[in-house]
Short mmCIF file of C-alpha atoms and ligand atoms in Angstrom, two decimals:
data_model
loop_
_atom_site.label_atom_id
_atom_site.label_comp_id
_atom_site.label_asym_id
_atom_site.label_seq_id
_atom_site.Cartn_x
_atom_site.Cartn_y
_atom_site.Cartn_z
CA UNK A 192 18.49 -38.50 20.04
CA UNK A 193 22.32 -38.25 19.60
CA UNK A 194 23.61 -35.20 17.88
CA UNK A 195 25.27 -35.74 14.53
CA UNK A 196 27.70 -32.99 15.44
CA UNK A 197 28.21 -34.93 18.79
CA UNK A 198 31.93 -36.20 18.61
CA UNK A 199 33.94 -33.06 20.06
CA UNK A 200 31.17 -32.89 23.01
CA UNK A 201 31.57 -33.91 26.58
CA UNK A 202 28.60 -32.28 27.81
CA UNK A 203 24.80 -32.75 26.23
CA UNK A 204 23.15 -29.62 25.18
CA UNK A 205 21.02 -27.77 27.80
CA UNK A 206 17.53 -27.63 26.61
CA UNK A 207 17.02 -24.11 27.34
CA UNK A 208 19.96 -23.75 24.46
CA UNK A 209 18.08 -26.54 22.35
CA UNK A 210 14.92 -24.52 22.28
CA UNK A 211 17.27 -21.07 21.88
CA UNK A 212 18.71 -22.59 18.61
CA UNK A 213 16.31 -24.54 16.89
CA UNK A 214 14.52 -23.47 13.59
CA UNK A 215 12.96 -26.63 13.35
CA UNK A 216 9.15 -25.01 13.96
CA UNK A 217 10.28 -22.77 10.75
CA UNK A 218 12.59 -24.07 8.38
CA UNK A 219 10.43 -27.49 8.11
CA UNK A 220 8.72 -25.66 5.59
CA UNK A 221 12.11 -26.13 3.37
CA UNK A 222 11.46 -29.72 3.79
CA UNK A 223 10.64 -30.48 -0.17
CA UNK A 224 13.63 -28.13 -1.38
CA UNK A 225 16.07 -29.77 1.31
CA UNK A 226 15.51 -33.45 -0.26
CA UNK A 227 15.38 -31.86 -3.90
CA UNK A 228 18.31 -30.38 -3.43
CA UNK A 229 19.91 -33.31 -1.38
CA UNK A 230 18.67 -35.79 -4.47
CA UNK A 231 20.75 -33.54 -6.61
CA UNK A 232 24.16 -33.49 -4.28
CA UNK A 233 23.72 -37.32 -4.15
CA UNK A 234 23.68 -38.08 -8.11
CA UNK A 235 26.57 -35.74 -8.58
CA UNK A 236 28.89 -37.62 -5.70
CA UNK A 237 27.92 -40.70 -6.85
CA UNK A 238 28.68 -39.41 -11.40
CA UNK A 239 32.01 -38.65 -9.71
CA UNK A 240 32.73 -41.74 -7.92
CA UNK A 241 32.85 -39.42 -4.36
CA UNK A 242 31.26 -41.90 -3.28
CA UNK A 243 30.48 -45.58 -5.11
CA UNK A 244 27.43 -45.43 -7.18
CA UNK A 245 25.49 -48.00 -5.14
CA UNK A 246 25.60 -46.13 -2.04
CA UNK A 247 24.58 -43.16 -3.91
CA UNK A 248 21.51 -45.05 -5.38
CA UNK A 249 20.68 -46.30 -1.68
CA UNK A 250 21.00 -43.08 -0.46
CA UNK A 251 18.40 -41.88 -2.99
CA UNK A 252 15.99 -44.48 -2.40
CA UNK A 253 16.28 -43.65 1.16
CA UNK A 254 15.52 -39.72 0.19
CA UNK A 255 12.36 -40.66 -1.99
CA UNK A 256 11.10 -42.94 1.03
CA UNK A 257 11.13 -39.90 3.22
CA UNK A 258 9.89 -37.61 0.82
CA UNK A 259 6.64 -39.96 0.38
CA UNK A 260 6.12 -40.10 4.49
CA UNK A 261 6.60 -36.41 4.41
CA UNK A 262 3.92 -36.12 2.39
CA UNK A 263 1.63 -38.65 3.97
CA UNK A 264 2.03 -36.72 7.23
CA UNK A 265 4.30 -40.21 8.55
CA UNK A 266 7.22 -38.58 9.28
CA UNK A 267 7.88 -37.62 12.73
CA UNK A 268 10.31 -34.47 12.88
CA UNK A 269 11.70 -34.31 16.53
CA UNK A 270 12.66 -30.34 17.62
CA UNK A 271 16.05 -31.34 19.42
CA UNK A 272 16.97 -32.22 16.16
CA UNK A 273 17.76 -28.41 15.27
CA UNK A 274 16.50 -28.32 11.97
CA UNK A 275 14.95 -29.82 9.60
CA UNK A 276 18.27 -30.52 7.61
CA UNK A 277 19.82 -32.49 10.62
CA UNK A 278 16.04 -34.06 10.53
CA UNK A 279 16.06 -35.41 7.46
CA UNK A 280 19.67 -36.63 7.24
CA UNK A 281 19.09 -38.26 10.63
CA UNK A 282 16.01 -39.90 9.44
CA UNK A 283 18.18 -41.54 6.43
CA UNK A 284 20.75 -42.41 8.46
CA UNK A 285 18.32 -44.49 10.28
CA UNK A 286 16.69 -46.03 7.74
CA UNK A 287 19.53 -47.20 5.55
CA UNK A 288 22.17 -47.59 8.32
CA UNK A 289 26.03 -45.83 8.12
CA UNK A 290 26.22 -45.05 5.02
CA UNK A 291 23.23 -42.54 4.73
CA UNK A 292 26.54 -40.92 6.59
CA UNK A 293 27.92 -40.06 3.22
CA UNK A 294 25.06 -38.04 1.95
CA UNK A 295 26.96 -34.69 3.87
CA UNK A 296 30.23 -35.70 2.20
CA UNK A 297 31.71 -32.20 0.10
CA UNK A 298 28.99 -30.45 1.87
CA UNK A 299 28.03 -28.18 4.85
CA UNK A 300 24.59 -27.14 6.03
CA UNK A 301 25.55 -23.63 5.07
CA UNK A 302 25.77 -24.19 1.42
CA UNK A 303 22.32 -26.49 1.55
CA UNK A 304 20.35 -24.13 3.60
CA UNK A 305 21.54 -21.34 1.39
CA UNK A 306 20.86 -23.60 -1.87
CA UNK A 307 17.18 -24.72 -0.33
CA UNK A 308 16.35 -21.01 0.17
CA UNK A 309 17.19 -20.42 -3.17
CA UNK A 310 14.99 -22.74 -4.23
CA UNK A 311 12.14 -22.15 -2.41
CA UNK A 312 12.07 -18.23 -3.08
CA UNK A 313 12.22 -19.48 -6.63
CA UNK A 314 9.35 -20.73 -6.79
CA UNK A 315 8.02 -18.63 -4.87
CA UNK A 316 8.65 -15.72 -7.01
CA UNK A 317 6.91 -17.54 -9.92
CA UNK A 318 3.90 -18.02 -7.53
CA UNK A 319 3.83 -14.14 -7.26
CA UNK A 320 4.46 -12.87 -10.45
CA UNK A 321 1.19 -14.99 -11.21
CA UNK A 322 -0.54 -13.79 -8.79
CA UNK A 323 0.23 -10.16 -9.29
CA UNK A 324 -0.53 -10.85 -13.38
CA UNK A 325 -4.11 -11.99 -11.98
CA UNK A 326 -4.48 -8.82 -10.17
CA UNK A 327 -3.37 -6.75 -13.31
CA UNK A 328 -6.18 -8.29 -15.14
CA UNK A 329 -8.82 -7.65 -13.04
CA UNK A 330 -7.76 -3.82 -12.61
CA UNK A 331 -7.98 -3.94 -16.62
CA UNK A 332 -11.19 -5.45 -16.65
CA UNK A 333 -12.80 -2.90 -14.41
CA UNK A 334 -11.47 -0.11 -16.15
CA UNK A 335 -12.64 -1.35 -19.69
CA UNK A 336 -16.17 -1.21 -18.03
CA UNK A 337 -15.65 2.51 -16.67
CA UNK A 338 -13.94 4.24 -20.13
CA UNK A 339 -16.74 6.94 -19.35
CA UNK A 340 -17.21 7.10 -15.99
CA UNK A 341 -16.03 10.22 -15.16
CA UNK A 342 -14.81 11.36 -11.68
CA UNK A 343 -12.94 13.99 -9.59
CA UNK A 344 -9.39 13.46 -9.66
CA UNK A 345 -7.36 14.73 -6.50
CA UNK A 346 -4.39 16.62 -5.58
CA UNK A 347 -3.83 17.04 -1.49
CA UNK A 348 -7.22 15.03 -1.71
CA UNK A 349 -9.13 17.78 -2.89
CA UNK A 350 -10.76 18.03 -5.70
CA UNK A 351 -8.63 18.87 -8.58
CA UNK A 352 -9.34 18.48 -12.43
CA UNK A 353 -11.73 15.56 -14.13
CA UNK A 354 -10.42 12.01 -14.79
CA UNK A 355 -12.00 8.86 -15.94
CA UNK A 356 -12.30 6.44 -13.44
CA UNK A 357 -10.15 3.60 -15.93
CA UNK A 358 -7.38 5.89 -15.86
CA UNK A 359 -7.28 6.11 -11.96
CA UNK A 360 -7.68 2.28 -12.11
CA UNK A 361 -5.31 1.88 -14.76
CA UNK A 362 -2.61 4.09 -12.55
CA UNK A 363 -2.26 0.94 -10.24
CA UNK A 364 -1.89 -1.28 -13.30
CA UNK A 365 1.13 0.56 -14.14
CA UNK A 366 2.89 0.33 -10.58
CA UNK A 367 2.08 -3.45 -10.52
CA UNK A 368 3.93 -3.41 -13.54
CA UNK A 369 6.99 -1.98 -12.19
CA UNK A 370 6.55 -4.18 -9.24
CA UNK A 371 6.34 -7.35 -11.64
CA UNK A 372 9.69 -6.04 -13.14
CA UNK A 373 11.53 -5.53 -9.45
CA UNK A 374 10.28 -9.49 -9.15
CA UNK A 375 11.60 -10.64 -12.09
CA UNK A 376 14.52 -8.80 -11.74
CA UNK A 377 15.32 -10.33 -8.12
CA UNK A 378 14.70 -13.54 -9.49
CA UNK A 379 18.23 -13.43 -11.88
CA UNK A 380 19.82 -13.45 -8.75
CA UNK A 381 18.02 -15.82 -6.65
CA UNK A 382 18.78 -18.11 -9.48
CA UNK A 383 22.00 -18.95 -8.45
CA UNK A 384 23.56 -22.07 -7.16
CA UNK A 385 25.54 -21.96 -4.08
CA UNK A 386 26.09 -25.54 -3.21
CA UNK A 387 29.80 -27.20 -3.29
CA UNK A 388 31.02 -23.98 -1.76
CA UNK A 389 30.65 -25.96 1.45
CA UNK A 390 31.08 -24.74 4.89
CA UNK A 391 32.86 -21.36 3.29
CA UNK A 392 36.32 -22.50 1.84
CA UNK A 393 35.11 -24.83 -1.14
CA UNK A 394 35.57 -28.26 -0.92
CA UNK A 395 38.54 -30.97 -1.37
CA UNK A 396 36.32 -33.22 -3.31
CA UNK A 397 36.05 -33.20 -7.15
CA UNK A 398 32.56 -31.75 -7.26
CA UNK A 399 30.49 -30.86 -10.33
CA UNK A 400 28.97 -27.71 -9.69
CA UNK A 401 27.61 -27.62 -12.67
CA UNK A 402 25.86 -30.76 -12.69
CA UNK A 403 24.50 -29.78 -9.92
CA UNK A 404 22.97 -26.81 -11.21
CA UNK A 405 21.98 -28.22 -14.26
CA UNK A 406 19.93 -31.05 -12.37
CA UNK A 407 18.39 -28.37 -10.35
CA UNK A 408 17.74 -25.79 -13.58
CA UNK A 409 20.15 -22.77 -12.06
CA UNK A 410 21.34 -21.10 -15.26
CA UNK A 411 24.51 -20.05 -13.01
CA UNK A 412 26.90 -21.07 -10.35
CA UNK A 413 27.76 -18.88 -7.69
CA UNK A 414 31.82 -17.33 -7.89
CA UNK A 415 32.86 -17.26 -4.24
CA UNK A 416 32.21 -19.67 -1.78
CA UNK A 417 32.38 -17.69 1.05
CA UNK A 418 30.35 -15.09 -0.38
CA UNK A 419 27.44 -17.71 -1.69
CA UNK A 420 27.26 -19.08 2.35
CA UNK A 421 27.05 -15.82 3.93
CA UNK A 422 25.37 -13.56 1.72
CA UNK A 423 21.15 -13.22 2.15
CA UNK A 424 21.31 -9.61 -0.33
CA UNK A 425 18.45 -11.87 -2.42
CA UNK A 426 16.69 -12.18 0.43
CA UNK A 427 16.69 -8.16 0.89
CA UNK A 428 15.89 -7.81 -2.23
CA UNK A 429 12.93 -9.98 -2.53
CA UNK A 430 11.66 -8.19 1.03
CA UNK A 431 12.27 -4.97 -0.78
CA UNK A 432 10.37 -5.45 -3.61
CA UNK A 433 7.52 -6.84 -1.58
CA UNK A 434 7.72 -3.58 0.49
CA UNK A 435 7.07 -1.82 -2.40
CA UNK A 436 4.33 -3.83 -3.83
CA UNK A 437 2.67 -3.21 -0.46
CA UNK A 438 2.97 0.32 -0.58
CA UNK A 439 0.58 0.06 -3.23
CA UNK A 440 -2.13 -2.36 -2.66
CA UNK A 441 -2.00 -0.24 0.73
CA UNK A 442 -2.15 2.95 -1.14
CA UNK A 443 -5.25 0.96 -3.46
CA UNK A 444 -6.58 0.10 -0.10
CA UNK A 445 -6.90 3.16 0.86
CA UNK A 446 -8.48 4.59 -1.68
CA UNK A 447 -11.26 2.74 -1.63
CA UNK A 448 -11.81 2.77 2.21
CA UNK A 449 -12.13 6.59 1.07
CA UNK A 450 -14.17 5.95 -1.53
CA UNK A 451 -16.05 3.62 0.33
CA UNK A 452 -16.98 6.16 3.29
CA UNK A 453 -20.13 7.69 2.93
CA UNK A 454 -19.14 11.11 2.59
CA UNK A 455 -18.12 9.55 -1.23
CA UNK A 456 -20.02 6.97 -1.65
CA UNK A 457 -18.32 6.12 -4.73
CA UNK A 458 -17.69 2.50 -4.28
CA UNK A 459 -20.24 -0.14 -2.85
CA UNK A 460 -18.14 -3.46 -1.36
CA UNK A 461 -19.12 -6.96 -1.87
CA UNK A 462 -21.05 -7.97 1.48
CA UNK A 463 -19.23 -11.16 1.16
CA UNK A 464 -15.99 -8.97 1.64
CA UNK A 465 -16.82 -6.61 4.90
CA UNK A 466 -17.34 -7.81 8.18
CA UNK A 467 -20.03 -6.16 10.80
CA UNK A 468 -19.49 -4.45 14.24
CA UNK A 469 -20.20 -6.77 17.30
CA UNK A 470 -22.25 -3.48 19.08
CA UNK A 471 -23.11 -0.87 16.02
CA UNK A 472 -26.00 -3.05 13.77
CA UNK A 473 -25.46 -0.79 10.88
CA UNK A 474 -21.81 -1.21 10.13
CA UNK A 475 -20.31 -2.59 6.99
CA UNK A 476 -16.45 -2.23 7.22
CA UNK A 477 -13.99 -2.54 4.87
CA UNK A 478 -11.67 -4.83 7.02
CA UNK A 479 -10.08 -6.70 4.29
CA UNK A 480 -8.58 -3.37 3.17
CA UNK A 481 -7.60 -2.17 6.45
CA UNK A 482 -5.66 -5.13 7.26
CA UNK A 483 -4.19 -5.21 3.77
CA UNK A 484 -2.96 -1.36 4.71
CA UNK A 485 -1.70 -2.72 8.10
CA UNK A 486 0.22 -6.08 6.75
CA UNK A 487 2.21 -3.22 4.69
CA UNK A 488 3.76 -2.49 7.91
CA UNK A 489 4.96 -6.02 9.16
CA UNK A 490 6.45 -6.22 5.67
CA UNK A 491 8.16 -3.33 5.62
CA UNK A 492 9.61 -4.35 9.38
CA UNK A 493 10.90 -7.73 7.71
CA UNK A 494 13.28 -5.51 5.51
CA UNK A 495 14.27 -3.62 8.23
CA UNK A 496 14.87 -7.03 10.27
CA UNK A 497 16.74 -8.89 7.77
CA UNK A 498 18.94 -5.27 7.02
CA UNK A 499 19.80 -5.35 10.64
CA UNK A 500 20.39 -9.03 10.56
CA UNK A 501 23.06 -8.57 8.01
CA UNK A 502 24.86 -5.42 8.71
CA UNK A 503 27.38 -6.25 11.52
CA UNK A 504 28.37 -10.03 10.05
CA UNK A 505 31.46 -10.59 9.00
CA UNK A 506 32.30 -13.55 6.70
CA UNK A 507 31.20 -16.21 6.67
CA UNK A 508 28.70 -18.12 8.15
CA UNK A 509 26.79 -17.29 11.07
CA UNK A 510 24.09 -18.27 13.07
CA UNK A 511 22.58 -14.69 12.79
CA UNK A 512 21.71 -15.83 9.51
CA UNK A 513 18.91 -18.20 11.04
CA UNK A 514 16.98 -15.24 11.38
CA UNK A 515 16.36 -14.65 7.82
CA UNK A 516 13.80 -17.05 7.76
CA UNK A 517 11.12 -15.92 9.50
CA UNK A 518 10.90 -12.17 7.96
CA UNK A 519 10.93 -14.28 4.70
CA UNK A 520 8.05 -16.47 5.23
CA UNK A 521 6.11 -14.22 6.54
CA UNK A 522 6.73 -12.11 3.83
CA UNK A 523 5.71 -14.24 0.99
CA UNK A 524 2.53 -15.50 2.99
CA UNK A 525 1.54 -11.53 3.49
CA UNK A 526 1.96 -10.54 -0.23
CA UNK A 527 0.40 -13.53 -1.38
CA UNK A 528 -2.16 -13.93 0.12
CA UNK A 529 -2.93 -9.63 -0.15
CA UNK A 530 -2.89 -10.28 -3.70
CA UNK A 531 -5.40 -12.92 -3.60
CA UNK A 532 -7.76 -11.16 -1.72
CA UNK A 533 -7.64 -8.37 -3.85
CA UNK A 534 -8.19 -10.22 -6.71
CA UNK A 535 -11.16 -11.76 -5.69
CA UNK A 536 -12.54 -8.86 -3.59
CA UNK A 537 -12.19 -6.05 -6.92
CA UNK A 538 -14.81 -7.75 -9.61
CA UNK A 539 -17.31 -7.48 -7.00
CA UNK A 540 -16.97 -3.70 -6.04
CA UNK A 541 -19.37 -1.60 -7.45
CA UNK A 542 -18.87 1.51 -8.57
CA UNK A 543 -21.37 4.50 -7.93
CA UNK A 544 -21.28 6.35 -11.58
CA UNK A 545 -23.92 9.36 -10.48
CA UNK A 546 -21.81 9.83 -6.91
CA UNK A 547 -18.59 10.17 -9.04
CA UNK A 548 -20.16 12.20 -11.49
CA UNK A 549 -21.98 14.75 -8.97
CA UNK A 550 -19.02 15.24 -6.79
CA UNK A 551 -17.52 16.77 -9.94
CA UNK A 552 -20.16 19.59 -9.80
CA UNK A 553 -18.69 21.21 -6.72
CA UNK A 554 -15.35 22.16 -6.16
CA UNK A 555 -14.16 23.96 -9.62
CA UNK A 556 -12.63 20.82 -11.17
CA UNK A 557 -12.74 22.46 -14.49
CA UNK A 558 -10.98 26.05 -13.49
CA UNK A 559 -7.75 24.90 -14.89
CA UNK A 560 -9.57 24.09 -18.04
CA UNK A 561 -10.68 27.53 -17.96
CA UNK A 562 -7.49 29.01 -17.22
CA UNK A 563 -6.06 27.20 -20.32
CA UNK A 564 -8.91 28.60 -22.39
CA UNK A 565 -7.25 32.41 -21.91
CA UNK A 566 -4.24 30.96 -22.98
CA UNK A 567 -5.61 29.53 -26.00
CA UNK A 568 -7.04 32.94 -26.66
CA UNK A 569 -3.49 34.76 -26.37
CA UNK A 570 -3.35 35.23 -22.32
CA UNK A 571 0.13 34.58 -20.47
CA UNK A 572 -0.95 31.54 -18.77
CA UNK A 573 0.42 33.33 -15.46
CA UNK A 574 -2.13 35.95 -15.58
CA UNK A 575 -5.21 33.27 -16.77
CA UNK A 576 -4.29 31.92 -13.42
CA UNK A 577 -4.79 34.64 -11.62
CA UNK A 578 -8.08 35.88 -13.81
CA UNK A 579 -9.31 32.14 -13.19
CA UNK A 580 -9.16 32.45 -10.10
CA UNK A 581 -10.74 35.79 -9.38
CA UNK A 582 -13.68 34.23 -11.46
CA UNK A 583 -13.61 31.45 -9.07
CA UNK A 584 -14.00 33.99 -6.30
CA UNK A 585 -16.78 35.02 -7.71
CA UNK A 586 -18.27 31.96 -8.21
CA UNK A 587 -17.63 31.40 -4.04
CA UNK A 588 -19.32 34.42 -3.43
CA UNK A 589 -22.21 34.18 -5.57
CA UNK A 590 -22.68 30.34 -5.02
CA UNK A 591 -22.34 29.62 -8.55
CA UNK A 592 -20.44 27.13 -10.52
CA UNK A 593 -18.33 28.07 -12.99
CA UNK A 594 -20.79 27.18 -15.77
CA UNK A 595 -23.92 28.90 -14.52
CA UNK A 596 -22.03 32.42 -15.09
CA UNK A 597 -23.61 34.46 -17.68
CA UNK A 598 -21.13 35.56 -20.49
CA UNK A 599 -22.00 38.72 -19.60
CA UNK A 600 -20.57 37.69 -16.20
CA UNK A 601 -17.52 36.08 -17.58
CA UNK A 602 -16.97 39.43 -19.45
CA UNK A 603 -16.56 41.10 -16.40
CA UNK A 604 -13.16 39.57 -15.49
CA UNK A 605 -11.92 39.48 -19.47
CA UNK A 606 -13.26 40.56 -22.28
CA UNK A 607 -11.21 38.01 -24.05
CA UNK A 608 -13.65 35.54 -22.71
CA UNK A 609 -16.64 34.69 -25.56
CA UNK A 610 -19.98 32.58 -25.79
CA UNK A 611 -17.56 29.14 -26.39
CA UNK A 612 -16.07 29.17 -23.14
CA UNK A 613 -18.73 27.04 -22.12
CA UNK A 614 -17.38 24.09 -24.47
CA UNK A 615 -14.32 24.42 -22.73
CA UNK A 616 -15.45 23.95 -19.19
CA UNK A 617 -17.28 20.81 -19.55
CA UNK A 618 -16.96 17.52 -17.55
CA UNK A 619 -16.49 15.74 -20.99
CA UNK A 620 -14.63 18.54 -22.71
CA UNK A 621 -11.97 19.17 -19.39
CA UNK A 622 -11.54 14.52 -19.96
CA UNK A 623 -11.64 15.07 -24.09
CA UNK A 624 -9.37 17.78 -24.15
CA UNK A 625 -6.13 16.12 -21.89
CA UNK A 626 -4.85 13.93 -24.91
CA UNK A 627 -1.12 14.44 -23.69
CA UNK A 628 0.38 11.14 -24.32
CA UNK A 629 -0.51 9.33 -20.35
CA UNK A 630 -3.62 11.63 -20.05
CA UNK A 631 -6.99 11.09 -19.01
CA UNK A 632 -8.54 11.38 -22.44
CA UNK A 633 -10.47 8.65 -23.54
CA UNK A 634 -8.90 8.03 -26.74
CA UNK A 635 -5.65 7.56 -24.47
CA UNK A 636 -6.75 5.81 -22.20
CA UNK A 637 -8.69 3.37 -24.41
CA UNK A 638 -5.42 3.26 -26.46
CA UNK A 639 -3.37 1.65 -23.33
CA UNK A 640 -6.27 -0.79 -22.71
CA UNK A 641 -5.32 -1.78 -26.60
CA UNK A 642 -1.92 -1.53 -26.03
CA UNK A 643 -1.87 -3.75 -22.51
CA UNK A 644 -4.14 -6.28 -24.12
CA UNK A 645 -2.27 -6.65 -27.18
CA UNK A 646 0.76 -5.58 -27.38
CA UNK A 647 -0.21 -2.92 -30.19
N1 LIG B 195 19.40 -23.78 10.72
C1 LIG B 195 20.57 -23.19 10.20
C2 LIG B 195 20.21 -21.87 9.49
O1 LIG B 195 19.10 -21.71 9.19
C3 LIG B 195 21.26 -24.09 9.24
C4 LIG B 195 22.72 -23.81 9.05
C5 LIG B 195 23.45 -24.15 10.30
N2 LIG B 195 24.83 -24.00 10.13
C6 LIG B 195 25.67 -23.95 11.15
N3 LIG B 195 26.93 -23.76 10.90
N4 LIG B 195 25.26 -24.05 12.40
O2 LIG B 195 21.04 -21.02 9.23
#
């Protein structure tokens, strides 16, 4: 089909450059935002007599038509076409003759492309912040149910002191909170309208930028036209903050392929979420996890991609910026779709209360609590440290845990130590005692559950 950039040509386009350049197996999936944003352009040229108000209204007829064979899987998008902007305009052009022409008038396909990206990361972002809201309320429901499970908190992932499991849970809670806020916070300046900048200069027309934002719900226009056509910095930062988000569900992931293993057996999986081994009969994996720990890393390459993308371009336009697409897409189909799975996957996990609780009898989880006790009792907390840990010695060497010593035995390495040590060096006590605003205690952590449920 003829090009509508044609005129200045002599020569048709070599296919080999026709399959180079088109984004057409892509960007179709801007298809909805492109006539949205094109039904919007069209209403303003024709409210300022840019064109005369009935070829507007034809034009718009023509745009609704297409939107319904869209939808009914009628319309037939061809790939020499470019993309699916020219598609689209083409398409109207053909149905309502020459003057579906003056849709493009005060108008380049770098301000709509940037303007239909704009809109579809919009909603995008509202699609996430949903879906990460979802997520927050399952973590909260499973740690409401585990307020007393107690477990082995780790440092270097070794045992370290006692925590309940809801505060472990509720730590994730708190970094999807931060990554709602990055979201949220990206969104302010997705939500800006670039159209009537044009190809980069502005345009000679008497355009109403704001009618065309208002139409379109942008709460602001954007200042510089070349800027608004070349810039994709929303686009970084949306990657960005999806980076981060999959740092954590990776880091969740993780966690409870660790928890999962055997050698913990703190966590059981949903069969409905593990897959088997083709050769070893007695495998249960936790794939869904793996891969969510793996998609972390295409993500993370998106933001490097689109960095790289932009970092050489000088203003304005340029093609380069074709590749920001791709990275993008991807990017919201990875995080969504990580977020639904996790969603879904979490209520059915459960949780191995005795496992937790007898890893805590190994490994001197409560020797800081011990420590602490010396200083309580008038002991530089330098030197409880090192007493502590000559009693821990002891312990090693005797094969004893810190609560089957004899007072007598405790005596040994201070005499400031008396018969109430041992309600210091409790499971429960060690949890009880850390009520440090953010600790582990149960009154704390019950308090946040309050708090994140009601506000109060
Ligand atoms: N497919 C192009 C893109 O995604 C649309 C803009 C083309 N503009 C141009 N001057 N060739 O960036």
């Amino acid at each position: 089909m003829e090009k509508l950039w044609s005129g200045r040509f002599k020569e048709k386009t070599e296919k080999v450059v026709e399959n180079f350049t088109s984004s057409l197996s892509f960007d179709v999936r801007l298809w909805k935002y492109d006539i949205e944003g094109s039904i919007a352009h069209v209403k303003m040229l024709g409210r300022q007599k840019i064109i005369p108000q009935k070829d507007a209204g034809l034009i718009l007829q023509g745009l609704n038509e297409i939107k319904t064979e869209i939808q009914g899987g009628k319309f037939r998008f061809l790939d020499s076409l470019e993309d699916v902007h020219m598609n689209i305009e083409q398409a109207l052009i053909k149905k309502i003759g020459p003057v579906g022409g003056k849709l493009h008038t005060a108008r380049s396909r770098n301000d709509q492309v940037a303007l239909d990206i704009r809109l579809f990361l919009r909603d995008e972002i509202a699609d996430v912040l949903k879906l990460l809201k979802n997520f927050q309320r399952v973590l909260v429901s499973a740690a409401e149910k585990h307020v007393d499970t107690v477990m082995p908190g780790f440092t270097h992932l070794q045992k370290a002191q006692p925590v309940l499991l809801a505060h472990h849970l509720l730590a994730y809670f708190e970094m999807l909170e931060r990554d709602l806020e990055r979201f949220k916070d990206c969104l302010k300046r997705v939500n800006v309208m670039p159209l009537g900048s044009a190809a980069l200069a502005g345009t000679t027309f008497p355009v109403d930028r704001k009618y065309v934002a208002q139409l379109l719900k942008f709460p602001r226009i954007s200042e510089n036209s070349m800027d608004a056509v070349s810039d994709r910095d929303f686009v970084i930062e949306f990657i960005s903050a999806s980076s981060t988000l999959m740092v954590h569900l990776s880091r969740l992931s993780e966690e409870i392929i660790i928890w999962n293993n055997d050698q913990f057996g703190f966590v059981e999986l949903p069969d409905s979420f593990t897959t088997g081994s083709s050769i070893m009969p007695q495998k249960k994996n936790p794939d869904v996890l793996e891969l969510i720990r793996g998609k972390a890393g295409r993500v993370f390459g998106h933001l490097v991609a689109i960095l790289t993308v932009m970092k050489g371009l000088p203003l304005a336009y340029n093609r380069d910026l074709q590749e920001d697409k791709e990275p993008l897409f991807d990017t919201v189909d990875t995080v969504k779709s990580s977020l639904q799975v996790l969603t879904e996957m979490l209520p059915g996990m459960r949780f191995n209360k005795e496992a937790m609780e007898q890893a805590l009898e190994k490994g001197f989880p409560t020797a800081t609590d011990l420590a602490e006790y010396l200083v309580r009792k008038g002991m530089p907390f330098r030197e409880a440290h090192r007493v502590t840990g000559e009693i821990v010695r002891y312990c090693i060497d005797n094969k004893k845990a810190l609560n089957e010593l004899s007072t007598r035995e405790f005596q040994q390495f201070s005499r400031l130590i008396g018969k109430d040590v041992f309600d210091y060096i409790t499971v429960k006590t060690s949890i009880d005692s850390k009520k440090s605003f953010g600790g582990t205690s149960g009154r704390r952590v019950l308090a946040r559950i309050r708090k994140i449920k009601t506000g109060k």
